[in-house]
Short mmCIF file of C-alpha atoms in Angstrom, two decimals:
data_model
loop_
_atom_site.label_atom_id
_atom_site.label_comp_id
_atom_site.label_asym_id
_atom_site.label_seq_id
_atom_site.Cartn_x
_atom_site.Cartn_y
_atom_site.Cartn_z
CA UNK A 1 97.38 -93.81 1.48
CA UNK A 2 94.52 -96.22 1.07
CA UNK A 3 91.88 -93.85 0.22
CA UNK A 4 90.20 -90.34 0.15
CA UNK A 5 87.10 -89.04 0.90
CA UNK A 6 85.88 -85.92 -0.59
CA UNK A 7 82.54 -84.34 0.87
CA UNK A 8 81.25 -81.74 -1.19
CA UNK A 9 82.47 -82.73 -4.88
CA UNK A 10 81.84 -78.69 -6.14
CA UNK A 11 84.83 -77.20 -7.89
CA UNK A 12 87.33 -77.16 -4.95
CA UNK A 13 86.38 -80.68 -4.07
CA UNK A 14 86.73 -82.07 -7.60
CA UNK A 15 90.03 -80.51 -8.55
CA UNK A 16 91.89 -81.05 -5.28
CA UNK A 17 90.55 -84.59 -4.92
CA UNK A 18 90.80 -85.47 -8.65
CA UNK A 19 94.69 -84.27 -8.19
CA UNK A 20 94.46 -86.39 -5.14
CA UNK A 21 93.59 -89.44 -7.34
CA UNK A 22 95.96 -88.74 -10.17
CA UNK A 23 98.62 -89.07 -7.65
CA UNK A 24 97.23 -92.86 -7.31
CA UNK A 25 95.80 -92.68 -3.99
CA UNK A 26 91.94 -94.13 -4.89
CA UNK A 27 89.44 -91.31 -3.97
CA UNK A 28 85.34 -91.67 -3.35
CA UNK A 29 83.33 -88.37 -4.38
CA UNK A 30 80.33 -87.10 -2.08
CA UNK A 31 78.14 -84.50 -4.29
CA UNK A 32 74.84 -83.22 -5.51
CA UNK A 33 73.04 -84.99 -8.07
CA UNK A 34 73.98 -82.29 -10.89
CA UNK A 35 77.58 -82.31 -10.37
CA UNK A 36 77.50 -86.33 -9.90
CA UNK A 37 75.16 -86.75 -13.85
CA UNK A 38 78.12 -85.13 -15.23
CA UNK A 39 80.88 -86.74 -13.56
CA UNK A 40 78.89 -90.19 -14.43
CA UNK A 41 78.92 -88.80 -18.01
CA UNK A 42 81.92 -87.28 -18.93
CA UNK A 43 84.12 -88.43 -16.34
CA UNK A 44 86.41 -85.36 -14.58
CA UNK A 45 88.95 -83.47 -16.64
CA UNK A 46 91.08 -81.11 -14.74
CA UNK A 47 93.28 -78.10 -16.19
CA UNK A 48 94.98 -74.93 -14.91
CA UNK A 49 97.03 -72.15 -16.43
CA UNK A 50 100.04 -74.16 -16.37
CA UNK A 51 98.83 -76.50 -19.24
CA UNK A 52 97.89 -79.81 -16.94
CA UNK A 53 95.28 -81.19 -19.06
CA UNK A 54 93.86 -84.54 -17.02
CA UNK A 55 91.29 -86.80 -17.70
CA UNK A 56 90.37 -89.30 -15.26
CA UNK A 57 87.51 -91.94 -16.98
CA UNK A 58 83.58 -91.91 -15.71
CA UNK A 59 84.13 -95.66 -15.01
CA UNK A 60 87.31 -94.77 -12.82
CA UNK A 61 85.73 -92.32 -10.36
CA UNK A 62 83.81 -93.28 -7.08
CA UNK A 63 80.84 -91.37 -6.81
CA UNK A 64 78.34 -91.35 -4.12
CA UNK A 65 75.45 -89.41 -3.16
CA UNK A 66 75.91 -89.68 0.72
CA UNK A 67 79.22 -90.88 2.56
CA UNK A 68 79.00 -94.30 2.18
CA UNK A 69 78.37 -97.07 4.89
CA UNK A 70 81.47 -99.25 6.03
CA UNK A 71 84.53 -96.46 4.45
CA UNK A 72 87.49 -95.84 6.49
CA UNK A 73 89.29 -93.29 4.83
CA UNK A 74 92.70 -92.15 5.63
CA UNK A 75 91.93 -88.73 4.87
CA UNK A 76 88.44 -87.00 4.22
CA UNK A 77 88.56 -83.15 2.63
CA UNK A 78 85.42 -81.50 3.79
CA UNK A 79 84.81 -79.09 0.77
CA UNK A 80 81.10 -78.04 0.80
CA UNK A 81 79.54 -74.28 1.04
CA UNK A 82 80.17 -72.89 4.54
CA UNK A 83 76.73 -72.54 5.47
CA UNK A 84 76.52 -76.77 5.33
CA UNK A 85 79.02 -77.33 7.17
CA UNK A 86 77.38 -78.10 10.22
CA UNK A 87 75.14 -80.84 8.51
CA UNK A 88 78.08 -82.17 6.88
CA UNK A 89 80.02 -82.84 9.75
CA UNK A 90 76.80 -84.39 11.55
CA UNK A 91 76.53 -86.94 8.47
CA UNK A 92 80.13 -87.59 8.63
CA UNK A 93 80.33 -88.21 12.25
CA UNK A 94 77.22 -90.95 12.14
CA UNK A 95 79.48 -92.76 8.93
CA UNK A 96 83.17 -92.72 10.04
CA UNK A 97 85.38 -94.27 12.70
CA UNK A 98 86.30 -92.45 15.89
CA UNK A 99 88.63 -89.94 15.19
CA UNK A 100 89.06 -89.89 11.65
CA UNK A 101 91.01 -87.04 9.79
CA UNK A 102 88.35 -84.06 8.09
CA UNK A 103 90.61 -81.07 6.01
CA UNK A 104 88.25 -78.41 5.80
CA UNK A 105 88.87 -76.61 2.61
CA UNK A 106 86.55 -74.08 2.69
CA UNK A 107 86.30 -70.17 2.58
CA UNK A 108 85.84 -68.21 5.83
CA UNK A 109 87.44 -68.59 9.55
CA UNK A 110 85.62 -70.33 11.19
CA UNK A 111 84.40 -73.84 9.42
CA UNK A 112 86.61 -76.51 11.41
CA UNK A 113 85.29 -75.16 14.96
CA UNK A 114 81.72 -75.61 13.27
CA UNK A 115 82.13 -79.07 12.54
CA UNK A 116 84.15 -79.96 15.40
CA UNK A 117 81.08 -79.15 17.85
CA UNK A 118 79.03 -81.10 15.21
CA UNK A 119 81.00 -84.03 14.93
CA UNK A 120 83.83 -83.88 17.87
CA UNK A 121 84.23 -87.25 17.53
CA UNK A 122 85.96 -86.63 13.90
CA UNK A 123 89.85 -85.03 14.20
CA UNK A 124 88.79 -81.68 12.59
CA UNK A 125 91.96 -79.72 10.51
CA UNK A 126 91.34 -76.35 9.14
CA UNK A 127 92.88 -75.84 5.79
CA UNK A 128 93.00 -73.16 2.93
CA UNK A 129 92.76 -73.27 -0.91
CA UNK A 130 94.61 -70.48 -2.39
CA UNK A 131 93.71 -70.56 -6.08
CA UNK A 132 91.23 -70.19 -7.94
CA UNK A 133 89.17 -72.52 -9.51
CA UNK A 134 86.53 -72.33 -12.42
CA UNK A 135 83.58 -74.94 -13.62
CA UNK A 136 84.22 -74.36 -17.15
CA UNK A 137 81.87 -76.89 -18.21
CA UNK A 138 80.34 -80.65 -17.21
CA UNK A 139 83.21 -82.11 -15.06
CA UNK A 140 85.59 -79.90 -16.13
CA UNK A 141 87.43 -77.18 -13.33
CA UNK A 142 89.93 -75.19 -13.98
CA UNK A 143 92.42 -73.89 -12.02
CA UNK A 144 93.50 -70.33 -12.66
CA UNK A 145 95.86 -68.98 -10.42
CA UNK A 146 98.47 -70.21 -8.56
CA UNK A 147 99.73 -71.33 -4.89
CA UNK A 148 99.94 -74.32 -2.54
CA UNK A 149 97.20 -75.73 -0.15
CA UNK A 150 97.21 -75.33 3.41
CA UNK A 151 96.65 -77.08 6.55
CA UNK A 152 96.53 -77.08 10.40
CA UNK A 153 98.75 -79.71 11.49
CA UNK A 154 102.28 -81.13 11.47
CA UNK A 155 104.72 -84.12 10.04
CA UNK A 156 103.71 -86.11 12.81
CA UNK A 157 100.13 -86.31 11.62
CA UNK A 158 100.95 -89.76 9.27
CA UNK A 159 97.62 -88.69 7.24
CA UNK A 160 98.29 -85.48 6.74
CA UNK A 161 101.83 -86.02 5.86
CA UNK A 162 101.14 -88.72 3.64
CA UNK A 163 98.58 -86.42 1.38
CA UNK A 164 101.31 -84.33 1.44
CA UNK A 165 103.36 -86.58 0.06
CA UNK A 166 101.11 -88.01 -2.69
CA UNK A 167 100.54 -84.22 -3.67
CA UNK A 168 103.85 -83.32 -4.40
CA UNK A 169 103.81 -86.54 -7.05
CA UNK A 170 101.45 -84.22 -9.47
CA UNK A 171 103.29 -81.33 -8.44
CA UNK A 172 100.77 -79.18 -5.91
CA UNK A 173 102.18 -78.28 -2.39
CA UNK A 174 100.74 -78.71 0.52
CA UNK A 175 102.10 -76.78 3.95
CA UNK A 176 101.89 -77.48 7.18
CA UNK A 177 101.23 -75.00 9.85
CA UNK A 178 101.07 -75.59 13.69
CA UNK A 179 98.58 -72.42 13.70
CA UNK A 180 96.67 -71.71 10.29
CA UNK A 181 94.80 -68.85 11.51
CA UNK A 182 96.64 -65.98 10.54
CA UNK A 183 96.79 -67.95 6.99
CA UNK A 184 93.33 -67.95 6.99
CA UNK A 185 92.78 -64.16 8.29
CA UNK A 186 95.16 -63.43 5.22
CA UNK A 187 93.04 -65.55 3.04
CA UNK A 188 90.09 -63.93 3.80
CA UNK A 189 91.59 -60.45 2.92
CA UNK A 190 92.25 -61.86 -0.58
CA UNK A 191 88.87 -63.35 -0.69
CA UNK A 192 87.13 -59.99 -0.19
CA UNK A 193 87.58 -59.86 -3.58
CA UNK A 194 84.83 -62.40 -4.31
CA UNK A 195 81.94 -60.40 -4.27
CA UNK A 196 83.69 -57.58 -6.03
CA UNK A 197 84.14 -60.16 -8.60
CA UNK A 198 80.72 -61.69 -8.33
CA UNK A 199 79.03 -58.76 -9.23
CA UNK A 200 81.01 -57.26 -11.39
CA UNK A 201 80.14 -60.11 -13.74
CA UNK A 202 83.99 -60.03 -15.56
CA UNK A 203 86.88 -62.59 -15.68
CA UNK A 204 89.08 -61.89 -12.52
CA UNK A 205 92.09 -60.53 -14.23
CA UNK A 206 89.51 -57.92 -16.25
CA UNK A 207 87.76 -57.03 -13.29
CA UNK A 208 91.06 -56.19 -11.67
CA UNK A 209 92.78 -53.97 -14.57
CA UNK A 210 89.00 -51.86 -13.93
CA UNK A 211 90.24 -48.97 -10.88
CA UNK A 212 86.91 -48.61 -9.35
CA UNK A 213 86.89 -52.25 -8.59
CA UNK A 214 89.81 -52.42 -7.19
CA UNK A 215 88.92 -48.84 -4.88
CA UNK A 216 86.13 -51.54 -3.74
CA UNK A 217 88.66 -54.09 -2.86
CA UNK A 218 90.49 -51.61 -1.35
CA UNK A 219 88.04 -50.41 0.93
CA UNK A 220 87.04 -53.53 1.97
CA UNK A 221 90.50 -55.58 2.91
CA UNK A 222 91.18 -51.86 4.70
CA UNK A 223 88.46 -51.86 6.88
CA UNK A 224 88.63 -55.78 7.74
CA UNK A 225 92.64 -54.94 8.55
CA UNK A 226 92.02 -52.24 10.49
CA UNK A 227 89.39 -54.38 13.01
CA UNK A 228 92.21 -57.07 12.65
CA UNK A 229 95.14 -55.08 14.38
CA UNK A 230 93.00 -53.38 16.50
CA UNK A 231 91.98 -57.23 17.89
CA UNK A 232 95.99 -58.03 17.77
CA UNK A 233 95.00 -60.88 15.30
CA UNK A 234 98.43 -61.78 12.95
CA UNK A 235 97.66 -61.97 9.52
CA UNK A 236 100.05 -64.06 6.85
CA UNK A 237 101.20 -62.51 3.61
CA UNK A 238 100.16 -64.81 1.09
CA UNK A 239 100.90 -62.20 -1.95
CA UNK A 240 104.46 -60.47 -2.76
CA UNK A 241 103.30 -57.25 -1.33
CA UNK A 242 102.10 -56.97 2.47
CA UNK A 243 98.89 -56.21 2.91
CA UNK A 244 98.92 -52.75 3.41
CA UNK A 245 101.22 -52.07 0.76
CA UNK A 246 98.69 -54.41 -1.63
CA UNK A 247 95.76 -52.19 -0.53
CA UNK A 248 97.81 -48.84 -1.80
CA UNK A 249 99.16 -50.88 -4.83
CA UNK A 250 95.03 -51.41 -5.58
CA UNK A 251 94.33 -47.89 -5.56
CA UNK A 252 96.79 -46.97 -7.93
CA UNK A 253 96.34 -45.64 -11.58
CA UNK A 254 95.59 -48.93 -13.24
CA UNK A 255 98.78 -48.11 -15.91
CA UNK A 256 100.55 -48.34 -12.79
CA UNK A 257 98.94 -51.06 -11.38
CA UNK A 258 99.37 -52.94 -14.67
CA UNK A 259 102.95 -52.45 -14.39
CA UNK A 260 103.56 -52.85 -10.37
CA UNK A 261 101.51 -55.98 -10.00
CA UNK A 262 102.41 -57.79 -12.78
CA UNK A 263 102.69 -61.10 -10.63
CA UNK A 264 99.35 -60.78 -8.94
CA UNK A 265 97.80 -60.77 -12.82
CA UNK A 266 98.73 -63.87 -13.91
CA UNK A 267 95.73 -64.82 -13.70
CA UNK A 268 93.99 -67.27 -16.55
CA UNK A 269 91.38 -65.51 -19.18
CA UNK A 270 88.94 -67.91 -17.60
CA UNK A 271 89.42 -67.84 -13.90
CA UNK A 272 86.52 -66.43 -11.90
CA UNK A 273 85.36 -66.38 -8.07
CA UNK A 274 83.32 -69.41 -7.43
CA UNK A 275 80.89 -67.00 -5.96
CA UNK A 276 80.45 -65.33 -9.65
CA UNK A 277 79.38 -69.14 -10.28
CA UNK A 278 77.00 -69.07 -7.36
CA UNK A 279 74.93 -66.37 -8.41
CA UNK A 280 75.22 -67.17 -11.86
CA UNK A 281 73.28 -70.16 -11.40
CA UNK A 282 71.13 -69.06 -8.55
CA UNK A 283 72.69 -70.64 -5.44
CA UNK A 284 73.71 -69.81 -2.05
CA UNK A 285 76.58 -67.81 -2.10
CA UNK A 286 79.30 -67.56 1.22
CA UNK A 287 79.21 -63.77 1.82
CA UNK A 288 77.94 -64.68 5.25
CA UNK A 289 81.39 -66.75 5.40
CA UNK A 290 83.74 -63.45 4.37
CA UNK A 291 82.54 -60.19 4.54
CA UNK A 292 79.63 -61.60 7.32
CA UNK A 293 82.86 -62.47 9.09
CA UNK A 294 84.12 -58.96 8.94
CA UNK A 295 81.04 -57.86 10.63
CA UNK A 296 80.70 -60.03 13.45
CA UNK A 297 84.53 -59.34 14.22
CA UNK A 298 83.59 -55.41 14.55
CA UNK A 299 80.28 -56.34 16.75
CA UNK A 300 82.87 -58.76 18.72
CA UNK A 301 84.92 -55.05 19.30
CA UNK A 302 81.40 -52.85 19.87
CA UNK A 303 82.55 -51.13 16.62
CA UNK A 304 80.92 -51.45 12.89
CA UNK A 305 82.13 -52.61 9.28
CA UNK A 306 79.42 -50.46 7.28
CA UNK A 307 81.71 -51.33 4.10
CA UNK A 308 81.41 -55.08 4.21
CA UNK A 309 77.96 -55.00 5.39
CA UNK A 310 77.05 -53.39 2.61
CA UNK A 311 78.57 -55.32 0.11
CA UNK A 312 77.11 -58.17 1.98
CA UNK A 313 73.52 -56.45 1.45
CA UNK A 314 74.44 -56.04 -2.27
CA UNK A 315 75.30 -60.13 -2.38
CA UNK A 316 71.80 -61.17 -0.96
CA UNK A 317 69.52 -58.60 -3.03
CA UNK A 318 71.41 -59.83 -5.71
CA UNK A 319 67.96 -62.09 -6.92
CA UNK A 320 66.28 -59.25 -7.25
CA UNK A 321 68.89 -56.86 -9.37
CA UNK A 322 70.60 -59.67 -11.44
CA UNK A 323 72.40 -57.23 -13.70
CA UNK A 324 76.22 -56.68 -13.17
CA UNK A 325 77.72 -53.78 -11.53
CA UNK A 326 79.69 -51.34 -13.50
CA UNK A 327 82.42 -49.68 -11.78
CA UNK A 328 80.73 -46.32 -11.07
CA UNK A 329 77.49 -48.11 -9.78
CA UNK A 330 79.83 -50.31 -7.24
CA UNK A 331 81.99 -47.65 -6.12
CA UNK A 332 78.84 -45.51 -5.39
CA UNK A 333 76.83 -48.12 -3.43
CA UNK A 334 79.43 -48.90 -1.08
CA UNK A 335 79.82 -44.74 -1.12
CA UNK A 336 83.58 -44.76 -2.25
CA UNK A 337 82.13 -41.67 -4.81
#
């Protein structure tokens, strides 16, 4: 490959494309001016729970506020918030050749149609992340938890295959799926964890070994699965357990969940949802991107998803709260009690 685009240099962004450039394909950055200032000052250093410890030089990295004028990337990775999408596929389409290559590696369903009626002169992919990772400090992410990427497409698509290729040289797969939405649906189920996580305001793996987060959980994937098989959507097991079975598992005595899903908590101490990250720091979070998504796929069936609409009210009044959630108080606002 002769280069990489990455719009939207936030956590995903700089850990996949970082990995992207340590597998000597030459990568240019797109970001906001915070994440850029520290990138320009301390370079990017990337680790995960499996002890890679990279550091690729300030002077090294390409870094851009705006896609530049004049690139032709093999590849770009479209890796901002999902509510940007649509003006990030706009800016891309008025920079890049016809029918360029765009990975969308962003949370939710429904990203790559977005940009594809912004910018349908781009050739729009939609792709999943499956791990977790963590801004532990100035241009330093973290992966903590494991998994390979994903992405709509095939061996015949010479970009995508080639990524693929350079990927496997620092040792992170990448698969290939001729339909990624049942991936994606499955993701999503996983992802309702986010907010749980968010406002819970513990590590992953601590939040998790707490019961009356997991009931939350719970309650959530169950109602989003239910509207799922009721539309006849597939949905991909991306954990050991299916995902009914994983929804039981959840509401298990947490010595027996300790014991059952010993896989699913190898999680690092530091790993945390990106949306814990989001609030922390006052941003825009993507609820409207997962459990928003839940709720317009009940409206689509003239039914309701009071569960995820109200975590999705407990996400947006979060400004006003701004003190974490105990178990009890969770459990009791979604009315699990």
């Amino acid at each position: 490959m002769t280069g990489v685009l990455v719009m939207g240099a936030g956590s995903v962004g700089c850990f996949v494309g970082g990995l992207t450039q340590l597998a000597g394909v030459p990568v240019h950055f797109v970001g906001r001016p915070r994440v850029l200032a520290a990138l320009r000052k301390h370079g990017l250093r990337l680790t995960d729970q499996d002890g890679l410890d990279r550091h690729i030089p300030p002077l090294q990295l390409l870094l851009h506020d705006e896609p530049p004028a004049g690139l032709k990337p093999d590849l770009v990775l479209l890796c901002v918030k999902s509510g940007a999408t649509a003006e990030a596929a706009t800016a891309l389409g008025l920079t890049l050749p016809l029918g360029t290559p765009v990975v969308s590696l962003q949370n939710g369903i429904a990203n790559a149609d977005t940009a594809r009626q912004a910018a349908p002169q781009l050739h729009w992919h939609a792709g999943m992340v499956p791990y977790n990772v963590a801004e532990l400090g100035p241009g330093r992410y973290h992966r903590g938890t494991g998994g390979s990427l994903a992405a709509e497409g095939s061996p015949d698509d010479l970009a995508l295959a080639a990524w693929q290729t350079a990927l496997a040289r620092v040792g992170m797969g990448l698969q290939l799926h001729g339909d990624l939405a049942p991936v994606q649906w499955g993701k999503l189920l996983l992802n309702l964890n986010n907010p749980v996580n968010a406002l819970s305001g513990m590590p992953l793996r601590d939040e998790l070994l707490q019961r009356g987060y997991r009931r939350v959980l719970a309650a959530l994937q169950e109602e989003a699965l239910d509207l799922l098989e009721a539309s006849h959507r597939p949905v991909a097991q991306l954990t050991p357990l299916p995902p009914r079975r994983l929804i039981s598992l959840l509401r298990m005595p947490s010595i027996i969940f300790r014991l059952a899903a010993a896989r699913m908590l190898r999680i690092d101490a530091k790993a945390r949802s990106s949306m814990a990250d989001d609030l922390a720091q006052g941003r825009t979070t993507e609820i409207d991107a997962l459990c928003g998504e839940v709720v317009r796929l009940a409206r689509a069936q003239g039914r309701n998803a009071p569960l995820n609409q109200r975590m999705l009210g407990l996400v947006t009044d979060w400004p006003q709260r701004r003190q974490p959630y105990s178990p009890t108080e969770l459990t009791g606002a979604l009315g699990l009690s």
